[in-house]
mmCIF file of N, CA and C in Angstrom:
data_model
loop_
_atom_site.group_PDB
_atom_site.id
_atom_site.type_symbol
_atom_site.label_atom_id
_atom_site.label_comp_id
_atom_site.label_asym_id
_atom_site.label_seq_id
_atom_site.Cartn_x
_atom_site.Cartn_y
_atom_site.Cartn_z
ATOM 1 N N UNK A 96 -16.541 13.891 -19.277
ATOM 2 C CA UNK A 96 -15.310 13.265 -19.675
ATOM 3 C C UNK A 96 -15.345 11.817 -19.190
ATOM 4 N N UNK A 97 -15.004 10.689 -20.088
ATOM 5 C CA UNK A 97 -14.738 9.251 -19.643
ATOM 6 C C UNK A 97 -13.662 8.787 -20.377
ATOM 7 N N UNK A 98 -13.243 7.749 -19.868
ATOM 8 C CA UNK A 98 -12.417 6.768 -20.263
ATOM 9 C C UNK A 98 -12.743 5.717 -20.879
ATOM 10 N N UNK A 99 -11.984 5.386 -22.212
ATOM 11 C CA UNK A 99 -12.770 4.208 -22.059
ATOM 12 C C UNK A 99 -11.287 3.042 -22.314
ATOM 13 N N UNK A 100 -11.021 1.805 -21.943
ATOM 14 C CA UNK A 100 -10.682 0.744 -22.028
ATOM 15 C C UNK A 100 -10.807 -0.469 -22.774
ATOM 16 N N UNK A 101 -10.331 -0.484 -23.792
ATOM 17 C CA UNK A 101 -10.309 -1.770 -25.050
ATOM 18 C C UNK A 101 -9.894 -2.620 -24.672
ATOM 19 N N UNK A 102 -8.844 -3.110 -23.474
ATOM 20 C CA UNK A 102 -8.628 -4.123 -22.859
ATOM 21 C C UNK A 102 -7.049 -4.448 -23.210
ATOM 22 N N UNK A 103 -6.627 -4.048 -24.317
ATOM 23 C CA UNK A 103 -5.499 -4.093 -24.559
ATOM 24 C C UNK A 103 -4.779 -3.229 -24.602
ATOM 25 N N UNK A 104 -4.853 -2.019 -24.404
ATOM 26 C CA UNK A 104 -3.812 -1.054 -24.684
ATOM 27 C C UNK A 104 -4.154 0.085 -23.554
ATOM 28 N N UNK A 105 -3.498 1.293 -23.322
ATOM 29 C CA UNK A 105 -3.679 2.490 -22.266
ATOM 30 C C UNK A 105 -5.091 2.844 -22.475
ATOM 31 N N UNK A 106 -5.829 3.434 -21.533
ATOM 32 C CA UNK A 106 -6.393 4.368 -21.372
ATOM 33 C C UNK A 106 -7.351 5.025 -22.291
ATOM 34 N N UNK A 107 -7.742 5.564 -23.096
ATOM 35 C CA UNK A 107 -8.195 6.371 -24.207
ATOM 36 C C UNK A 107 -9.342 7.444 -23.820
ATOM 37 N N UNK A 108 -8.787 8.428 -23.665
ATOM 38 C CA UNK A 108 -9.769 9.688 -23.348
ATOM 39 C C UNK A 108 -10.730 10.070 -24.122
ATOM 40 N N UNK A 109 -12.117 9.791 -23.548
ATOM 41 C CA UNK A 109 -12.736 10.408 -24.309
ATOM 42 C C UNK A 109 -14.143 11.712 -24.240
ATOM 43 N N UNK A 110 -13.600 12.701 -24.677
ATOM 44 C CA UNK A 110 -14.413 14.158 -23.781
ATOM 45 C C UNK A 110 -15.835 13.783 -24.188
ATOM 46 N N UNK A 111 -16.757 13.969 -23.550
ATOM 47 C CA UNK A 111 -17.942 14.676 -24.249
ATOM 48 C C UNK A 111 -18.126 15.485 -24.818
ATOM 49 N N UNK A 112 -17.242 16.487 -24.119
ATOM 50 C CA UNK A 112 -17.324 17.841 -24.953
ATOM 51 C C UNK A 112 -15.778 18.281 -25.366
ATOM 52 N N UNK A 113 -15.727 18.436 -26.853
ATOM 53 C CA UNK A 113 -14.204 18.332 -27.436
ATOM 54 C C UNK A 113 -13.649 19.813 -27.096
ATOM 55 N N UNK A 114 -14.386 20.601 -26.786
ATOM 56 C CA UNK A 114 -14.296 22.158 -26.147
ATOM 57 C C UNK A 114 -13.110 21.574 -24.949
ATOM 58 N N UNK A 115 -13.482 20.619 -23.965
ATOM 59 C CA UNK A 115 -12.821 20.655 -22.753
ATOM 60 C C UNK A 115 -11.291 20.632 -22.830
ATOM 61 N N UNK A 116 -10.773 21.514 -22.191
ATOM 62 C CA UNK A 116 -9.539 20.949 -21.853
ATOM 63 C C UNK A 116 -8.793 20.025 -21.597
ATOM 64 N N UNK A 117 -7.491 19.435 -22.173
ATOM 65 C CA UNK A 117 -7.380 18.043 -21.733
ATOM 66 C C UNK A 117 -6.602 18.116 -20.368
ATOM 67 N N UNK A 118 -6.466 16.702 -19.894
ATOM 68 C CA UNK A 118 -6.295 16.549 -18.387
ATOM 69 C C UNK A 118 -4.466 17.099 -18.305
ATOM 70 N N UNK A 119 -4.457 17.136 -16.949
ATOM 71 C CA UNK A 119 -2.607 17.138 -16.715
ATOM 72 C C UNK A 119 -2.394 16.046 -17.029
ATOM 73 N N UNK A 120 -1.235 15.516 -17.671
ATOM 74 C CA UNK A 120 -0.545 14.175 -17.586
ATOM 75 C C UNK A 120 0.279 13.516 -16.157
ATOM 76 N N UNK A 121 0.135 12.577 -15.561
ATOM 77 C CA UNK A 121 0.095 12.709 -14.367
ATOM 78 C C UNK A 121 1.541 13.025 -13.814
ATOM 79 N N UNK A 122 2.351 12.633 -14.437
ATOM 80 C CA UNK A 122 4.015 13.275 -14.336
ATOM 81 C C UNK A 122 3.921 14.784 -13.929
ATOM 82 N N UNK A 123 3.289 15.640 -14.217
ATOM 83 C CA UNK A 123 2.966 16.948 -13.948
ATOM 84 C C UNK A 123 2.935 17.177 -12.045
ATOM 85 N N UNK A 124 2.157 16.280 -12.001
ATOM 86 C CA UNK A 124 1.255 16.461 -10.515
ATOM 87 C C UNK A 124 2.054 14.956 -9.786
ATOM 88 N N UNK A 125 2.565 14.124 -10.370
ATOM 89 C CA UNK A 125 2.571 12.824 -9.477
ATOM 90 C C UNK A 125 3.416 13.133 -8.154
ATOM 91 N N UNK A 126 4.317 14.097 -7.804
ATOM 92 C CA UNK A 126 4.936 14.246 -6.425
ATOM 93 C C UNK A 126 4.262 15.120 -5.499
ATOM 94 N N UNK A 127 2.857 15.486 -6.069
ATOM 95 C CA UNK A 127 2.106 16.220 -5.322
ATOM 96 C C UNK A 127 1.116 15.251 -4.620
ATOM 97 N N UNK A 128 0.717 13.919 -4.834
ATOM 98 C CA UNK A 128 -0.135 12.735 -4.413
ATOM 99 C C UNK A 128 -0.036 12.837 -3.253
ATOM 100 N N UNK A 129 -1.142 12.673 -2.251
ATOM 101 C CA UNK A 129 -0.632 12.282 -0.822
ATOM 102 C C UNK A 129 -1.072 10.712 -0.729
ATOM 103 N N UNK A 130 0.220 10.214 -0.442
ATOM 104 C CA UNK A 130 0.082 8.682 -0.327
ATOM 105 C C UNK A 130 0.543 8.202 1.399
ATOM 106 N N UNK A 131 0.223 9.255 1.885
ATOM 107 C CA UNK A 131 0.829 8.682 3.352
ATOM 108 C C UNK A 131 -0.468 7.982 4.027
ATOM 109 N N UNK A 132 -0.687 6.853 5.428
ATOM 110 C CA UNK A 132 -1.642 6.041 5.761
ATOM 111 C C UNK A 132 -2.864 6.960 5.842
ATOM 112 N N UNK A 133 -3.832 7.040 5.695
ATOM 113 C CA UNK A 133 -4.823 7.883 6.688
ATOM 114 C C UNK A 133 -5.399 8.162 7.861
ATOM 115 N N UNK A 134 -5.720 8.208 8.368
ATOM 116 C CA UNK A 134 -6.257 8.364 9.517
ATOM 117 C C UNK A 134 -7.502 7.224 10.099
ATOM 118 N N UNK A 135 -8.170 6.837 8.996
ATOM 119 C CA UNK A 135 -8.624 5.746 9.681
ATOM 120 C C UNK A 135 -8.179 4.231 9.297
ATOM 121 N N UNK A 136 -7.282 4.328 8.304
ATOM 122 C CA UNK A 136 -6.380 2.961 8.234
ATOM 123 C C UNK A 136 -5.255 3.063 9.638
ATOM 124 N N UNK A 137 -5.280 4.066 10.123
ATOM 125 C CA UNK A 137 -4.483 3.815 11.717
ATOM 126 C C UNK A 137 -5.241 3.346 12.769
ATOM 127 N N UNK A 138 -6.511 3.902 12.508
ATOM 128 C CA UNK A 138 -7.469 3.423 13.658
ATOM 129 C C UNK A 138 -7.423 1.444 13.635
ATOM 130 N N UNK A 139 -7.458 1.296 12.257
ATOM 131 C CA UNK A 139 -8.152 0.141 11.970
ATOM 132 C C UNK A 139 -6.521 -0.993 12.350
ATOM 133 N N UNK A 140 -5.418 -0.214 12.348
ATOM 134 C CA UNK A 140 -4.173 -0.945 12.480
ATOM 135 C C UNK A 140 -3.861 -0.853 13.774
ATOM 136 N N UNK A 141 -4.080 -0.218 14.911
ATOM 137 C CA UNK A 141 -4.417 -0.242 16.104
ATOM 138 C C UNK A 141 -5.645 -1.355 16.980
ATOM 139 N N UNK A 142 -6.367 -1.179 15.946
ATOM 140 C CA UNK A 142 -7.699 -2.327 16.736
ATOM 141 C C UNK A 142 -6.863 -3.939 17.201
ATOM 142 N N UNK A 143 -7.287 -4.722 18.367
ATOM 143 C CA UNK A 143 -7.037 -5.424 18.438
ATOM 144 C C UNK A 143 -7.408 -6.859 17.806
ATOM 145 N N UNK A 144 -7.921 -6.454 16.927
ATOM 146 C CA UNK A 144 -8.395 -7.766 15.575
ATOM 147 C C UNK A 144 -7.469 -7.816 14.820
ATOM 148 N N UNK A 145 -7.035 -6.377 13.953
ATOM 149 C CA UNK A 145 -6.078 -6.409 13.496
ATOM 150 C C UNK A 145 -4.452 -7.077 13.846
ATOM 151 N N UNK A 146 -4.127 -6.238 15.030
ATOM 152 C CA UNK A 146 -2.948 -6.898 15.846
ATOM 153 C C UNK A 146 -2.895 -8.703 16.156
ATOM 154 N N UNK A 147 -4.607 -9.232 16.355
ATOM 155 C CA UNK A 147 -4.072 -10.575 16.510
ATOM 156 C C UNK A 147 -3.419 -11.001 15.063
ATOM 157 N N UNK A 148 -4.323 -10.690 14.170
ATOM 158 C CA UNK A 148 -4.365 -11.052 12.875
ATOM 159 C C UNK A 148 -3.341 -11.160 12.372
ATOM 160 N N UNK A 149 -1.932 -10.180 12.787
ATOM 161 C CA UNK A 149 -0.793 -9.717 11.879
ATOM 162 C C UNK A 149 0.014 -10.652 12.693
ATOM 163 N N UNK A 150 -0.402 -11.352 14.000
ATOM 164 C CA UNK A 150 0.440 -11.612 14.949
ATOM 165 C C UNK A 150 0.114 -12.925 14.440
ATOM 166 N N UNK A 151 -0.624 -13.560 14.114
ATOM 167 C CA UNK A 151 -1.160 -14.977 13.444
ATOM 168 C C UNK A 151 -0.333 -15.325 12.189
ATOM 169 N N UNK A 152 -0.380 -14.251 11.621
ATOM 170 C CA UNK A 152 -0.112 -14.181 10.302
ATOM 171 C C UNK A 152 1.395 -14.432 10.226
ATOM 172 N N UNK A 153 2.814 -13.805 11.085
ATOM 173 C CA UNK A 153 3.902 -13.700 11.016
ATOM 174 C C UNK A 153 4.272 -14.875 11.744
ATOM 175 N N UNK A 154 3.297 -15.402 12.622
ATOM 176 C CA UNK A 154 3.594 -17.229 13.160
ATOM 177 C C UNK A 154 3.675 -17.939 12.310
ATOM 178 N N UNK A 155 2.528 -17.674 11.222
ATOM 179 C CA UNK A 155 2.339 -18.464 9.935
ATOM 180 C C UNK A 155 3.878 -18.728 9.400
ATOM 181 N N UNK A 156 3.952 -17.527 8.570
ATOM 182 C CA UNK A 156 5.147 -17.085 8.513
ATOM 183 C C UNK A 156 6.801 -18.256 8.924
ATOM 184 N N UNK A 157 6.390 -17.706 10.313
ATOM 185 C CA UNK A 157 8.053 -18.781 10.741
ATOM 186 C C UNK A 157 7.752 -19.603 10.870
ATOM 187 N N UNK A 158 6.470 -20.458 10.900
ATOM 188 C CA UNK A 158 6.263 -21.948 10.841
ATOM 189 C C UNK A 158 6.970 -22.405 9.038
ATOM 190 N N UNK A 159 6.688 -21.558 8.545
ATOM 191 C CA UNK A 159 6.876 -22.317 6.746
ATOM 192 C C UNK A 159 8.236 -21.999 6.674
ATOM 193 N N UNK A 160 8.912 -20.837 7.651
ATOM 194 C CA UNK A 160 10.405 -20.521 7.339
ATOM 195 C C UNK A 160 11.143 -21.802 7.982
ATOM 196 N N UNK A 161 10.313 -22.420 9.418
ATOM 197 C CA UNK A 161 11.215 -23.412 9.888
ATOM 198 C C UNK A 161 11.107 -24.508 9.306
ATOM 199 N N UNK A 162 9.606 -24.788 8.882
ATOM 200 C CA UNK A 162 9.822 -26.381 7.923
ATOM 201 C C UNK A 162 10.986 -26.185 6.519
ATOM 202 N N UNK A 163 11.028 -24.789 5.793
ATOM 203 C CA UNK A 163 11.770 -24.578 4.969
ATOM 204 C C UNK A 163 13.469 -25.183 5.450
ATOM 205 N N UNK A 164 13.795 -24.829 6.376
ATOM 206 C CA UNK A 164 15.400 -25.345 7.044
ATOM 207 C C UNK A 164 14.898 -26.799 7.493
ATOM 208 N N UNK A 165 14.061 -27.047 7.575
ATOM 209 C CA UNK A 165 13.578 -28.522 8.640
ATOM 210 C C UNK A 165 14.584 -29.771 7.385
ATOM 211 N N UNK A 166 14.242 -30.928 7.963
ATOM 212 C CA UNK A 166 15.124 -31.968 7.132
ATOM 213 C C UNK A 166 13.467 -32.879 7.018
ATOM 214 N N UNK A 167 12.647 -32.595 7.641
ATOM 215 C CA UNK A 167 11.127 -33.150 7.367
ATOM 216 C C UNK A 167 10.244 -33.094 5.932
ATOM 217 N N UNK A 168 11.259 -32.272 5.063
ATOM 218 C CA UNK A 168 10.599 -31.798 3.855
ATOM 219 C C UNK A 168 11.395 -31.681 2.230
ATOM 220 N N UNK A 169 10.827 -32.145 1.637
ATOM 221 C CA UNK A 169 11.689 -32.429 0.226
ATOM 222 C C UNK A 169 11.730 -31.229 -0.058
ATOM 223 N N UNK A 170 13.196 -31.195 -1.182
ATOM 224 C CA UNK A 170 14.378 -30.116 -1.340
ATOM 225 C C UNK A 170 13.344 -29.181 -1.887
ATOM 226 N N UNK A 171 12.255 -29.913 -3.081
ATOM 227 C CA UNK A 171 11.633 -29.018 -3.790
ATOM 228 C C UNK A 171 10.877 -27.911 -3.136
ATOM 229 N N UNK A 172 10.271 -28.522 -2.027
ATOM 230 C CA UNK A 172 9.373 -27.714 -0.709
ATOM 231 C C UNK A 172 10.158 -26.671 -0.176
ATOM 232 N N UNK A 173 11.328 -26.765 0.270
ATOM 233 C CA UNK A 173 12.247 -26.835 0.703
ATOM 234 C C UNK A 173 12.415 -25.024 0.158
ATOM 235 N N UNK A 174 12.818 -25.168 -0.783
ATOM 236 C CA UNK A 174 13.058 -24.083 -2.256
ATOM 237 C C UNK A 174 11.815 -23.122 -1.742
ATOM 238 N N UNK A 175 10.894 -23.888 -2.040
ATOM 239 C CA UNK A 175 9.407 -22.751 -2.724
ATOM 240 C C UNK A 175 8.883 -22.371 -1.353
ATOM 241 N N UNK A 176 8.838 -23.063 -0.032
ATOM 242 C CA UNK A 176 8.691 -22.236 1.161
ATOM 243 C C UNK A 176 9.814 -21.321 1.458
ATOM 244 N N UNK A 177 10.500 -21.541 1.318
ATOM 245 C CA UNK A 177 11.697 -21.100 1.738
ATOM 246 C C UNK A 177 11.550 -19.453 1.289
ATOM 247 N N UNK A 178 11.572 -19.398 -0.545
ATOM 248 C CA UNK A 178 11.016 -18.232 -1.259
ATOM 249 C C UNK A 178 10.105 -17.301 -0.841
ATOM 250 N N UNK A 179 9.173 -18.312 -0.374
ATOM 251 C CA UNK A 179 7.989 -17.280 -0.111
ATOM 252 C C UNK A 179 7.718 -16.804 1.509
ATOM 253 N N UNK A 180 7.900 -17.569 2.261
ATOM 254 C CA UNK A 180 8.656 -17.185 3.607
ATOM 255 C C UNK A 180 9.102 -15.654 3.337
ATOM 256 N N UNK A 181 10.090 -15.634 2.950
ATOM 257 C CA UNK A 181 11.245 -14.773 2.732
ATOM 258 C C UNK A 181 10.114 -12.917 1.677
ATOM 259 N N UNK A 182 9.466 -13.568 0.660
ATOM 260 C CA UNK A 182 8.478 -12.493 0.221
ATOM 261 C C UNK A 182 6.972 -11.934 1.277
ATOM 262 N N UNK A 183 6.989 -12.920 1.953
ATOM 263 C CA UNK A 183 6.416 -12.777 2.930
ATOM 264 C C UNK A 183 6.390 -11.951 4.018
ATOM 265 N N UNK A 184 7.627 -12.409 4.302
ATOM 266 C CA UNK A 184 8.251 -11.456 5.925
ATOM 267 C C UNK A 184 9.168 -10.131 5.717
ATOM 268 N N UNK A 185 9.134 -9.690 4.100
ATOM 269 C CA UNK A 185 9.569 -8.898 3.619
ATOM 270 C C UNK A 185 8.528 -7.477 2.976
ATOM 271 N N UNK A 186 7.134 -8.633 2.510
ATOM 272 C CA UNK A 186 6.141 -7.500 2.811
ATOM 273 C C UNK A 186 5.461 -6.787 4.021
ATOM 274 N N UNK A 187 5.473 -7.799 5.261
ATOM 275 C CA UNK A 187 5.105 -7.204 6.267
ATOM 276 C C UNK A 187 6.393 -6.583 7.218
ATOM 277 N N UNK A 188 7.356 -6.434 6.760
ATOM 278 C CA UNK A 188 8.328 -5.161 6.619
ATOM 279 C C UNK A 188 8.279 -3.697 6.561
ATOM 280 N N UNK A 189 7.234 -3.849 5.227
ATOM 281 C CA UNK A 189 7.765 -2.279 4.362
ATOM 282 C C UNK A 189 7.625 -1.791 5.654
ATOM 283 N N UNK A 190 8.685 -0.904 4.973
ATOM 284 C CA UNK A 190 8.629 0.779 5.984
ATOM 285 C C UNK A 190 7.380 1.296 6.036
ATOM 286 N N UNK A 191 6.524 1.569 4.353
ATOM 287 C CA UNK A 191 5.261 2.580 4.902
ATOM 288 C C UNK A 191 4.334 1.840 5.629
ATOM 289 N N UNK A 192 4.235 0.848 6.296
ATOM 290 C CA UNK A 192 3.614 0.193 7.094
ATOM 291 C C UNK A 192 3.374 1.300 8.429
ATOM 292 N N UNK A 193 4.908 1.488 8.833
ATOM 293 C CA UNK A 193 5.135 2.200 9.788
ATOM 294 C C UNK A 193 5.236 3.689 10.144
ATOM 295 N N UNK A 194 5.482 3.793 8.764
ATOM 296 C CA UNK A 194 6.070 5.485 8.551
ATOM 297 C C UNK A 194 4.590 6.258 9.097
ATOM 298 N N UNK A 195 5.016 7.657 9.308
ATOM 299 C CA UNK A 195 3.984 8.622 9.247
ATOM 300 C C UNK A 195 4.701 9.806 8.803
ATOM 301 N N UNK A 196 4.683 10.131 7.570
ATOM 302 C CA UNK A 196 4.989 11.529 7.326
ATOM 303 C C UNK A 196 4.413 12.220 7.545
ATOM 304 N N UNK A 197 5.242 13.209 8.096
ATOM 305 C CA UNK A 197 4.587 14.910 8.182
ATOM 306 C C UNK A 197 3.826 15.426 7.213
ATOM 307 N N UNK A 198 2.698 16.319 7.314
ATOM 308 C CA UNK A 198 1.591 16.561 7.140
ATOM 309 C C UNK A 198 2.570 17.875 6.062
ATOM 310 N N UNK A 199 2.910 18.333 4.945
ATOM 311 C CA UNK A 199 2.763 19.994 4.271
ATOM 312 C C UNK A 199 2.253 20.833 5.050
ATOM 313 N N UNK A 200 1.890 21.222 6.106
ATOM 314 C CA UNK A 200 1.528 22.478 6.764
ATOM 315 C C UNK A 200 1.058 23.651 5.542
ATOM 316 N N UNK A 201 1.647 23.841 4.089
ATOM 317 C CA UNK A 201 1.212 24.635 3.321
ATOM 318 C C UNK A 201 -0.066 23.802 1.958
ATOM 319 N N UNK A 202 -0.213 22.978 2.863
ATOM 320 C CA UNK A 202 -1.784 22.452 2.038
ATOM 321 C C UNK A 202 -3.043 22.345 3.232
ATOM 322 N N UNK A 203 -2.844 22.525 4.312
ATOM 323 C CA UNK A 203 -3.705 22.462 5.367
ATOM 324 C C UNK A 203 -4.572 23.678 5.071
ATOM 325 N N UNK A 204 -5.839 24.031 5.193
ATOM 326 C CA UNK A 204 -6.879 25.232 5.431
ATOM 327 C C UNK A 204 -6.891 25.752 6.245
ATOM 328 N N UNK A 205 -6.914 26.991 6.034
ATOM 329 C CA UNK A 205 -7.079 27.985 7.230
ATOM 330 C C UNK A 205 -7.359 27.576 8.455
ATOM 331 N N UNK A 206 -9.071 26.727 8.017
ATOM 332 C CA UNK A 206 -9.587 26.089 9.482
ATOM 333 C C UNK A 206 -8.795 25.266 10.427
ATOM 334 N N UNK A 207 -7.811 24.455 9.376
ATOM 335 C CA UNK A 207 -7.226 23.402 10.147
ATOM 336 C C UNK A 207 -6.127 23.966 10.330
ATOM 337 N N UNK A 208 -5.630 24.796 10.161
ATOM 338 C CA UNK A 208 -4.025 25.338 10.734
ATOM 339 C C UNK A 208 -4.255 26.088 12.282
ATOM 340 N N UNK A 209 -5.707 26.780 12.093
ATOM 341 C CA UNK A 209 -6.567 27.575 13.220
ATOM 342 C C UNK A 209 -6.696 26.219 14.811
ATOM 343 N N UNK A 210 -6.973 25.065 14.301
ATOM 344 C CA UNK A 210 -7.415 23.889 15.061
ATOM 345 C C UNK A 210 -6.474 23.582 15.599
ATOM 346 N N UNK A 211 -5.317 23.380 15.239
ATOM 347 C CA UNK A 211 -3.942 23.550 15.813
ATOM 348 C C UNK A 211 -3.514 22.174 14.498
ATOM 349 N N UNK A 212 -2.125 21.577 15.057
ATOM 350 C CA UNK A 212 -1.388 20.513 14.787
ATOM 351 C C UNK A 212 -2.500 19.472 14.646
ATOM 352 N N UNK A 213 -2.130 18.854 13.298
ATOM 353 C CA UNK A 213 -3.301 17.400 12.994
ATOM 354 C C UNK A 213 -2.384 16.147 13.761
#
């Protein structure tokens, strides 16, 4: 089974074998996705490279939010830092940044329910 892509329009399935069944549509299955962080995107958000990095990054940040209020900078600047400041310190916000949802306990394997709590 492949896909193939014309560049302009969805998707277009195409089986090798017209025998096959076609796929679920993803509405079927989409609240079944696990989209929570993983396990080693925590490792990697814990490292202290990371932490300077985010800590660099949100200085960045209120430096362009304060020239944005500053009187050092034309109105137009003014506007478009100001904007993006604001999209800025709003993506390094999100909640799932932070979140950790609980694990389904009724999708875990035997083995791993046996291992104890993930």
């Amino acid at each position: 089974m492949a896909y193939r892509d014309d560049g302009e329009e969805d998707f277009e399935l195409v089986k090798e074998n017209p025998d096959d069944e076609d796929p679920l549509p993803l509405e079927a299955f989409v609240d079944e996705i696990d989209n929570r962080t993983g396990y080693l995107q925590q490792i990697i958000n814990d490292t202290p490279v990371y932490q300077l990095a985010r800590v660099a990054t949100e200085q960045e940040i209120q430096q362009r939010a304060r020239l944005a209020t500053s009187n050092n900078c034309l109105a137009t600047y003014k506007v478009f830092l100001g904007q993006v400041a604001t999209l800025e310190q709003s993506a390094l916000e999100a909640p799932e940044d932070d979140q950790i949802s609980p694990y389904d306990e009724d999708r875990r394997t035997l083995e791993a329910k046996q291992r104890g709590p993930p």
